[in-house]
Amino acid sequence: MIRVGVDVGGTNTDAVVMEGKKYLGGTKCPTTPDILTGVENSIRGALTEAKINPSKVDVLIVGTTHFVNALVQRVNLANTGLIRLCLPSGSSILPFTDWPKSLIDGMGGSYRLIKGGYEMDGSEISQLDPDELINAAKELSNLGCKQIAISSVFATVRGDMEQEAFETLTKAIPNISITLSKSIGGMGLLERENAAIINASLKPLANEVIDSFKLLQNNLKLSCPMFFTRNDGTLIEAAEVIELPVLTFACGPTNSMRGAAFLSGLDNALVVDVGGTTTDVGEVQDGFPRLAGTSVMVADVRTNFSMPDVISIGLGGGSIVSSEDPLSIGPVSVGHELPQRAKVFNGDTLTATDLAVAAGRCKIGDKKAPSLTSLDKLIEIMDKMIADKVARARTSNKVIPVIGVGGGSVMMPSKVDGLEVICPPHNDLANAVGAAIAQVSGQVSRVVLVDDNIDRDSAIKEVTEEAKKLAVERHADPKTISVLTVSDMPLSYLPGNNLLINVTVVGDLLLETN
Amino acid sequence: MSVKKLTFVDKKSLNAIALGGAVLGSGGGGDPYVGRLMTQQSIEKSGGVKVIDIESLPDDALILPIAMMGAPTVMVEKFPSGNEFAQLIPMIEKMLTKPVSAILCAEAGGLNSTIPFVAASKLGLPIIDGDAMGRAFPELQMVTFTLGGISATPMAMVDEKGNGCTFDTISNVWTEKLARAITIQMGGSAMCSLYPVTAKECKDYLIRGSLSLIHHIGNIIEKHSFNAYEILVKELNGKHLFQGRVRDVERRTEGGWNRGIVKLEGIDEFVNRDAKIDFQNEFLVAMEGDTVLATTPDLICVFDSNTGAPVTAETIKYGLAVNVLGLPCNPIWQSKEALDMIGPRYFKYDIDYKPL
């Protein structure tokens, strides 16, 4: 199966062509302001290098930073209103609590609390009142809201009231666009609601992005199916991205870590991804990124969807260096202007790349590296910046390798925090490789009453079988399916021992090949 | 150890209080985050809460401990209405025919370290620098006041729907039984006021300075993040019990308690060693093989190795690297009478309490 993987980063857009596990070719192009030109350039370049005709491509897989960028920059966000089904509970913590003001301004910050929601055992706090619901939506619309997010208390235990609200509003108000909290996050009303609001605000942009990617597919004569990569490194269909763009949020670091593990053949390692402007440090366990704890901050908002645990620093190949006291490196970077502005390219700016060349770590550019009296000290500072983060990303003193990836990985020393650094071939395109090898997942979350008839292990086994079935429905090859995560949480205050079991399985994509 | 006296709580100091409260939660008591947000919303209107020393009040002043009762997991989904305290406190004042002079934290650990600030802020009352546990404990009678023979009743309890009830019982254990049953009917969480005490009784049995302490602990974590545990060991006279990665978390719910065992595989200086922590809402017993590392009532606190943040028994999960600390409990908990109430045998562990 021929796969094209693309990863849109802040500085560069990378593309690779792979056949099964074999790398056929790839390119790195500057990310363009419109994003798509950069994507088109990189795919064309990769296909040319791999000598593959577009008609031979079986699948296109894209990882993009469109959505998280929009959120961070507070642009292209739809005015979003939230309806929380909760009264009489809920008023002591209002929606949008703890949000940065600039982001609230970016999406309006309007909300309504109405009757509804569930108790922990699934009984109703109060009944949903369709008239109150429709009025709330109309009021929010009058306030300028283009998107509606709906949250309900204990939607993770019972999702039917959110569903009922969705159906009522869809019938009553034509063309209304709704995000339900239960489709995104887990336990924790505020975090789940925040994720739903963010998702809703990104939906119009998601629509545009998908449309333009489809157009691009036509331009490139790629008639194959197109997928996007999710935060967990697995695939999501384009139609699903339009509804749930937040699920693709953190795919950048995930793809690079997955790609690093794949290219090096190491399933358990630390990954240091040195880009043009920033360096991300994370850990892969069994080939997948280690995930952050229960809640994650996204653009300064607390949410609770699964994201890789990544530490970032403002150090990259383009980081601007001050070689006089006080010595400093970054966080300001020349970004994709490196080939014009770095000293080794006859430019006028001293960059981290120049330091690496001067120290003999790599050969880049057409000019000799500048000789600096403070070189040793600067290299020490640079190495320490990375070593500090690697030390923090480690969760044990176990000696595991460090995989260096990204265009700037040539700057890395041979050892970091006492660990050996491995830079596998094609590591500068690791993120696009990560996209190309993305697998299919199946995730099932179910409450099981554990009693004399079924114990914890059998209950988990049952849910695992369900997850496997789901993955197969999403085109996973049954022969390749393995369990990625298992967790179980008891629901107290219910008679008996009720476990909320969560299982995620993954398998290779199985498509009819060309 | 020098702890700066806390005299006023505004929006800025709330984060440190919530963090420190989570540490004294000893794995239980719930994530104080929700309580912090509630307090924050309330303080935005009131401006802040005054923290006072118990000695500043006359002996006959009425002090009202406030707590949330029930499952903290419920609170992360079902937030209170915000009207509970305006209903609750007059209920007590009516029963005692006396106005309340100050609010008190019943337990300085977990969610209940922040909830009383909401009550204080809503009613414009000061809060006492101290509490009745010095940590979190799972049951209502497990307060220093019980040791002084002080009754939990008259007690009042309200839910977010506006239901309220009062209790008049023969013992604090009965109060626990009855109040817990009603909490379940109220949907798993309720706001209550219990152990109404005079300032005199408070002066005899209060664990003093708890609010200043949690604020101090929170500041240390904010400042030193993943290294904070080392400083906490030194400043709080504690012990670094273990460093390891979570290899299994087995959970079950029994009688409304979140019970289970966390298994740890040692890392760094603890490599090739295994430890386990038993929890029943709070972390109660830490063992390495057959050796007891720490037991209740000493505090067993778990910190995320990466961030330094306290980890609760509810959120601890596989793969997390953690530091386990033992912190000494207040000496009031070390008497035989106290240990009968909160020692390992009460929680059905066949071991005796040995101080850290």
mmCIF file of N, CA, C and O in Angstrom, chain A residues 251-318:
data_model
loop_
_atom_site.group_PDB
_atom_site.id
_atom_site.type_symbol
_atom_site.label_atom_id
_atom_site.label_comp_id
_atom_site.label_asym_id
_atom_site.label_seq_id
_atom_site.Cartn_x
_atom_site.Cartn_y
_atom_site.Cartn_z
ATOM 1 N N CYS A 251 -1.684 16.673 17.130
ATOM 2 C CA CYS A 251 -1.137 15.596 16.306
ATOM 3 C C CYS A 251 0.321 15.858 15.934
ATOM 4 O O CYS A 251 1.059 14.917 15.660
ATOM 5 N N GLY A 252 0.771 17.101 15.940
ATOM 6 C CA GLY A 252 2.151 17.409 15.552
ATOM 7 C C GLY A 252 3.176 16.653 16.384
ATOM 8 O O GLY A 252 3.913 15.814 15.874
ATOM 9 N N PRO A 253 3.225 16.915 17.703
ATOM 10 C CA PRO A 253 4.172 16.179 18.549
ATOM 11 C C PRO A 253 3.945 14.669 18.505
ATOM 12 O O PRO A 253 4.895 13.892 18.538
ATOM 13 N N THR A 254 2.681 14.262 18.438
ATOM 14 C CA THR A 254 2.384 12.826 18.394
ATOM 15 C C THR A 254 3.003 12.200 17.155
ATOM 16 O O THR A 254 3.671 11.167 17.222
ATOM 17 N N ASN A 255 2.782 12.827 15.995
ATOM 18 C CA ASN A 255 3.319 12.280 14.755
ATOM 19 C C ASN A 255 4.834 12.197 14.794
ATOM 20 O O ASN A 255 5.421 11.216 14.329
ATOM 21 N N SER A 256 5.475 13.214 15.347
ATOM 22 C CA SER A 256 6.934 13.166 15.331
ATOM 23 C C SER A 256 7.452 12.080 16.271
ATOM 24 O O SER A 256 8.423 11.401 15.972
ATOM 25 N N MET A 257 6.779 11.879 17.391
ATOM 26 C CA MET A 257 7.215 10.807 18.306
ATOM 27 C C MET A 257 6.954 9.435 17.710
ATOM 28 O O MET A 257 7.778 8.522 17.825
ATOM 29 N N ARG A 258 5.801 9.272 17.063
ATOM 30 C CA ARG A 258 5.480 7.987 16.428
ATOM 31 C C ARG A 258 6.477 7.712 15.300
ATOM 32 O O ARG A 258 6.957 6.602 15.128
ATOM 33 N N GLY A 259 6.764 8.765 14.531
ATOM 34 C CA GLY A 259 7.707 8.628 13.426
ATOM 35 C C GLY A 259 9.096 8.284 13.938
ATOM 36 O O GLY A 259 9.798 7.439 13.371
ATOM 37 N N ALA A 260 9.500 8.922 15.049
ATOM 38 C CA ALA A 260 10.819 8.669 15.630
ATOM 39 C C ALA A 260 10.941 7.208 16.046
ATOM 40 O O ALA A 260 11.941 6.540 15.774
ATOM 41 N N ALA A 261 9.902 6.694 16.709
ATOM 42 C CA ALA A 261 9.918 5.302 17.162
ATOM 43 C C ALA A 261 10.004 4.369 15.956
ATOM 44 O O ALA A 261 10.769 3.400 15.951
ATOM 45 N N PHE A 262 9.232 4.693 14.926
ATOM 46 C CA PHE A 262 9.206 3.842 13.733
ATOM 47 C C PHE A 262 10.561 3.842 13.018
ATOM 48 O O PHE A 262 11.106 2.780 12.703
ATOM 49 N N LEU A 263 11.101 5.034 12.799
ATOM 50 C CA LEU A 263 12.358 5.135 12.034
ATOM 51 C C LEU A 263 13.533 4.499 12.771
ATOM 52 O O LEU A 263 14.446 3.956 12.156
ATOM 53 N N SER A 264 13.516 4.568 14.092
ATOM 54 C CA SER A 264 14.642 4.033 14.859
ATOM 55 C C SER A 264 14.423 2.576 15.235
ATOM 56 O O SER A 264 15.351 1.912 15.683
ATOM 57 N N GLY A 265 13.183 2.107 15.088
ATOM 58 C CA GLY A 265 12.875 0.741 15.505
ATOM 59 C C GLY A 265 12.843 0.599 17.019
ATOM 60 O O GLY A 265 12.866 -0.501 17.556
ATOM 61 N N LEU A 266 12.793 1.733 17.737
ATOM 62 C CA LEU A 266 12.773 1.710 19.207
ATOM 63 C C LEU A 266 11.382 2.063 19.708
ATOM 64 O O LEU A 266 10.877 3.142 19.419
ATOM 65 N N ASP A 267 10.770 1.162 20.462
ATOM 66 C CA ASP A 267 9.419 1.417 20.941
ATOM 67 C C ASP A 267 9.381 2.137 22.280
ATOM 68 O O ASP A 267 8.353 2.674 22.674
ATOM 69 N N ASN A 268 10.514 2.101 22.993
ATOM 70 C CA ASN A 268 10.561 2.779 24.286
ATOM 71 C C ASN A 268 11.778 3.686 24.321
ATOM 72 O O ASN A 268 12.909 3.218 24.371
ATOM 73 N N ALA A 269 11.541 4.975 24.255
ATOM 74 C CA ALA A 269 12.644 5.937 24.179
ATOM 75 C C ALA A 269 12.122 7.336 24.461
ATOM 76 O O ALA A 269 10.921 7.570 24.494
ATOM 77 N N LEU A 270 13.077 8.224 24.683
ATOM 78 C CA LEU A 270 12.716 9.635 24.759
ATOM 79 C C LEU A 270 12.884 10.208 23.365
ATOM 80 O O LEU A 270 13.731 9.748 22.602
ATOM 81 N N VAL A 271 12.051 11.190 23.028
ATOM 82 C CA VAL A 271 12.155 11.779 21.699
ATOM 83 C C VAL A 271 12.397 13.280 21.840
ATOM 84 O O VAL A 271 11.690 13.960 22.582
ATOM 85 N N VAL A 272 13.434 13.755 21.158
ATOM 86 C CA VAL A 272 13.707 15.184 21.138
ATOM 87 C C VAL A 272 13.519 15.649 19.693
ATOM 88 O O VAL A 272 14.241 15.215 18.801
ATOM 89 N N ASP A 273 12.508 16.480 19.479
ATOM 90 C CA ASP A 273 12.204 16.957 18.131
ATOM 91 C C ASP A 273 12.661 18.413 18.035
ATOM 92 O O ASP A 273 12.032 19.302 18.598
ATOM 93 N N VAL A 274 13.785 18.629 17.332
ATOM 94 C CA VAL A 274 14.330 19.978 17.223
ATOM 95 C C VAL A 274 13.869 20.586 15.904
ATOM 96 O O VAL A 274 14.266 20.132 14.831
ATOM 97 N N GLY A 275 12.999 21.552 15.987
ATOM 98 C CA GLY A 275 12.483 22.201 14.776
ATOM 99 C C GLY A 275 13.262 23.471 14.494
ATOM 100 O O GLY A 275 14.393 23.649 14.933
ATOM 101 N N GLY A 276 12.630 24.391 13.761
ATOM 102 C CA GLY A 276 13.281 25.637 13.414
ATOM 103 C C GLY A 276 13.225 26.643 14.558
ATOM 104 O O GLY A 276 14.123 27.457 14.741
ATOM 105 N N THR A 277 12.150 26.576 15.343
ATOM 106 C CA THR A 277 11.936 27.572 16.379
ATOM 107 C C THR A 277 11.868 26.963 17.771
ATOM 108 O O THR A 277 12.311 27.554 18.745
ATOM 109 N N THR A 278 11.302 25.764 17.859
ATOM 110 C CA THR A 278 11.126 25.142 19.170
ATOM 111 C C THR A 278 11.610 23.698 19.165
ATOM 112 O O THR A 278 11.785 23.087 18.123
ATOM 113 N N THR A 279 11.814 23.193 20.372
ATOM 114 C CA THR A 279 12.166 21.795 20.573
ATOM 115 C C THR A 279 11.121 21.180 21.485
ATOM 116 O O THR A 279 10.780 21.751 22.518
ATOM 117 N N ASP A 280 10.590 20.026 21.067
ATOM 118 C CA ASP A 280 9.619 19.299 21.891
ATOM 119 C C ASP A 280 10.278 18.045 22.426
ATOM 120 O O ASP A 280 10.925 17.320 21.690
ATOM 121 N N VAL A 281 10.097 17.809 23.721
ATOM 122 C CA VAL A 281 10.647 16.599 24.314
ATOM 123 C C VAL A 281 9.511 15.768 24.897
ATOM 124 O O VAL A 281 8.656 16.292 25.624
ATOM 125 N N GLY A 282 9.469 14.505 24.545
ATOM 126 C CA GLY A 282 8.432 13.610 25.063
ATOM 127 C C GLY A 282 8.972 12.209 25.170
ATOM 128 O O GLY A 282 10.164 11.967 24.980
ATOM 129 N N GLU A 283 8.088 11.280 25.502
ATOM 130 C CA GLU A 283 8.527 9.899 25.662
ATOM 131 C C GLU A 283 7.582 8.970 24.917
ATOM 132 O O GLU A 283 6.366 9.174 24.942
ATOM 133 N N VAL A 284 8.145 7.988 24.209
ATOM 134 C CA VAL A 284 7.277 6.950 23.633
ATOM 135 C C VAL A 284 7.367 5.704 24.493
ATOM 136 O O VAL A 284 8.442 5.315 24.950
ATOM 137 N N GLN A 285 6.209 5.128 24.747
ATOM 138 C CA GLN A 285 6.127 3.861 25.476
ATOM 139 C C GLN A 285 5.353 2.913 24.574
ATOM 140 O O GLN A 285 4.234 3.227 24.166
ATOM 141 N N ASP A 286 5.940 1.808 24.232
ATOM 142 C CA ASP A 286 5.337 0.853 23.307
ATOM 143 C C ASP A 286 4.940 1.515 21.989
ATOM 144 O O ASP A 286 3.895 1.208 21.418
ATOM 145 N N GLY A 287 5.751 2.442 21.543
ATOM 146 C CA GLY A 287 5.532 3.051 20.234
ATOM 147 C C GLY A 287 4.558 4.217 20.215
ATOM 148 O O GLY A 287 4.385 4.863 19.192
ATOM 149 N N PHE A 288 3.909 4.485 21.362
ATOM 150 C CA PHE A 288 2.964 5.605 21.415
ATOM 151 C C PHE A 288 3.396 6.627 22.455
ATOM 152 O O PHE A 288 4.036 6.272 23.447
ATOM 153 N N PRO A 289 3.055 7.906 22.241
ATOM 154 C CA PRO A 289 3.479 8.920 23.205
ATOM 155 C C PRO A 289 2.848 8.687 24.574
ATOM 156 O O PRO A 289 1.694 8.266 24.658
ATOM 157 N N ARG A 290 3.616 8.959 25.595
ATOM 158 C CA ARG A 290 3.053 8.949 26.945
ATOM 159 C C ARG A 290 2.107 10.125 27.065
ATOM 160 O O ARG A 290 2.427 11.243 26.672
ATOM 161 N N LEU A 291 0.904 9.874 27.583
ATOM 162 C CA LEU A 291 -0.096 10.928 27.631
ATOM 163 C C LEU A 291 -0.002 11.740 28.911
ATOM 164 O O LEU A 291 0.467 11.250 29.937
ATOM 165 N N ALA A 292 -0.454 12.981 28.820
ATOM 166 C CA ALA A 292 -0.456 13.860 29.985
ATOM 167 C C ALA A 292 -1.520 13.386 30.964
ATOM 168 O O ALA A 292 -2.382 12.583 30.618
ATOM 169 N N GLY A 293 -1.465 13.893 32.180
ATOM 170 C CA GLY A 293 -2.394 13.500 33.246
ATOM 171 C C GLY A 293 -3.848 13.761 32.913
ATOM 172 O O GLY A 293 -4.237 13.798 31.757
ATOM 173 N N THR A 294 -4.648 13.959 33.930
ATOM 174 C CA THR A 294 -6.094 14.007 33.702
ATOM 175 C C THR A 294 -6.550 15.255 32.974
ATOM 176 O O THR A 294 -7.505 15.230 32.230
ATOM 177 N N SER A 295 -5.886 16.372 33.210
ATOM 178 C CA SER A 295 -6.335 17.559 32.496
ATOM 179 C C SER A 295 -5.134 18.198 31.802
ATOM 180 O O SER A 295 -4.017 18.117 32.270
ATOM 181 N N VAL A 296 -5.396 18.801 30.668
ATOM 182 C CA VAL A 296 -4.326 19.446 29.925
ATOM 183 C C VAL A 296 -4.725 20.874 29.596
ATOM 184 O O VAL A 296 -5.886 21.168 29.348
ATOM 185 N N MET A 297 -3.732 21.761 29.598
ATOM 186 C CA MET A 297 -4.001 23.142 29.248
ATOM 187 C C MET A 297 -3.835 23.282 27.732
ATOM 188 O O MET A 297 -2.829 22.885 27.165
ATOM 189 N N VAL A 298 -4.863 23.826 27.090
ATOM 190 C CA VAL A 298 -4.782 24.102 25.665
ATOM 191 C C VAL A 298 -5.019 25.595 25.507
ATOM 192 O O VAL A 298 -6.084 26.082 25.881
ATOM 193 N N ALA A 299 -4.022 26.303 24.992
ATOM 194 C CA ALA A 299 -4.113 27.757 24.873
ATOM 195 C C ALA A 299 -4.632 28.375 26.176
ATOM 196 O O ALA A 299 -5.537 29.193 26.181
ATOM 197 N N ASP A 300 -4.078 27.929 27.308
ATOM 198 C CA ASP A 300 -4.422 28.430 28.639
ATOM 199 C C ASP A 300 -5.828 28.070 29.112
ATOM 200 O O ASP A 300 -6.368 28.699 30.018
ATOM 201 N N VAL A 301 -6.445 27.078 28.485
ATOM 202 C CA VAL A 301 -7.755 26.618 28.945
ATOM 203 C C VAL A 301 -7.615 25.167 29.390
ATOM 204 O O VAL A 301 -6.967 24.366 28.720
ATOM 205 N N ARG A 302 -8.231 24.851 30.554
ATOM 206 C CA ARG A 302 -8.131 23.495 31.075
ATOM 207 C C ARG A 302 -9.148 22.591 30.368
ATOM 208 O O ARG A 302 -10.342 22.874 30.358
ATOM 209 N N THR A 303 -8.666 21.545 29.745
ATOM 210 C CA THR A 303 -9.546 20.607 29.050
ATOM 211 C C THR A 303 -9.162 19.196 29.493
ATOM 212 O O THR A 303 -8.221 19.018 30.245
ATOM 213 N N ASN A 304 -9.880 18.196 29.006
ATOM 214 C CA ASN A 304 -9.547 16.840 29.455
ATOM 215 C C ASN A 304 -9.563 15.797 28.353
ATOM 216 O O ASN A 304 -9.923 14.664 28.592
ATOM 217 N N PHE A 305 -9.205 16.202 27.129
ATOM 218 C CA PHE A 305 -9.043 15.136 26.150
ATOM 219 C C PHE A 305 -7.595 14.644 26.159
ATOM 220 O O PHE A 305 -6.697 15.332 26.618
ATOM 221 N N SER A 306 -7.377 13.443 25.646
ATOM 222 C CA SER A 306 -6.061 12.829 25.710
ATOM 223 C C SER A 306 -5.065 13.546 24.819
ATOM 224 O O SER A 306 -5.303 13.728 23.641
ATOM 225 N N MET A 307 -3.935 13.941 25.410
ATOM 226 C CA MET A 307 -2.890 14.628 24.656
ATOM 227 C C MET A 307 -1.535 14.084 25.099
ATOM 228 O O MET A 307 -1.373 13.705 26.248
ATOM 229 N N PRO A 308 -0.573 14.062 24.204
ATOM 230 C CA PRO A 308 0.747 13.596 24.621
ATOM 231 C C PRO A 308 1.379 14.575 25.617
ATOM 232 O O PRO A 308 1.112 15.774 25.567
ATOM 233 N N ASP A 309 2.183 14.019 26.525
ATOM 234 C CA ASP A 309 2.865 14.835 27.514
ATOM 235 C C ASP A 309 4.161 15.350 26.896
ATOM 236 O O ASP A 309 5.103 14.592 26.725
ATOM 237 N N VAL A 310 4.189 16.616 26.524
ATOM 238 C CA VAL A 310 5.332 17.165 25.803
ATOM 239 C C VAL A 310 5.831 18.410 26.521
ATOM 240 O O VAL A 310 5.050 19.236 26.969
ATOM 241 N N ILE A 311 7.143 18.513 26.663
ATOM 242 C CA ILE A 311 7.750 19.727 27.219
ATOM 243 C C ILE A 311 8.389 20.478 26.055
ATOM 244 O O ILE A 311 9.154 19.901 25.285
ATOM 245 N N SER A 312 8.073 21.754 25.912
ATOM 246 C CA SER A 312 8.625 22.528 24.797
ATOM 247 C C SER A 312 9.564 23.613 25.291
ATOM 248 O O SER A 312 9.363 24.172 26.367
ATOM 249 N N ILE A 313 10.602 23.895 24.491
ATOM 250 C CA ILE A 313 11.464 25.044 24.775
ATOM 251 C C ILE A 313 11.682 25.832 23.500
ATOM 252 O O ILE A 313 11.650 25.279 22.400
ATOM 253 N N GLY A 314 11.960 27.119 23.658
ATOM 254 C CA GLY A 314 12.180 27.988 22.500
ATOM 255 C C GLY A 314 13.591 27.867 21.982
ATOM 256 O O GLY A 314 14.361 28.827 22.002
ATOM 257 N N LEU A 315 13.938 26.679 21.529
ATOM 258 C CA LEU A 315 15.265 26.449 20.952
ATOM 259 C C LEU A 315 15.097 25.649 19.672
ATOM 260 O O LEU A 315 14.485 24.586 19.678
ATOM 261 N N GLY A 316 15.630 26.181 18.570
ATOM 262 C CA GLY A 316 15.562 25.462 17.305
ATOM 263 C C GLY A 316 16.732 25.861 16.442
ATOM 264 O O GLY A 316 17.563 26.696 16.827
ATOM 265 N N GLY A 317 16.805 25.272 15.234
ATOM 266 C CA GLY A 317 17.910 25.553 14.340
ATOM 267 C C GLY A 317 18.033 27.029 14.001
ATOM 268 O O GLY A 317 19.123 27.542 13.738
ATOM 269 N N GLY A 318 16.909 27.734 14.034
ATOM 270 C CA GLY A 318 16.913 29.145 13.655
ATOM 271 C C GLY A 318 17.011 30.101 14.840
ATOM 272 O O GLY A 318 16.947 31.329 14.666
#
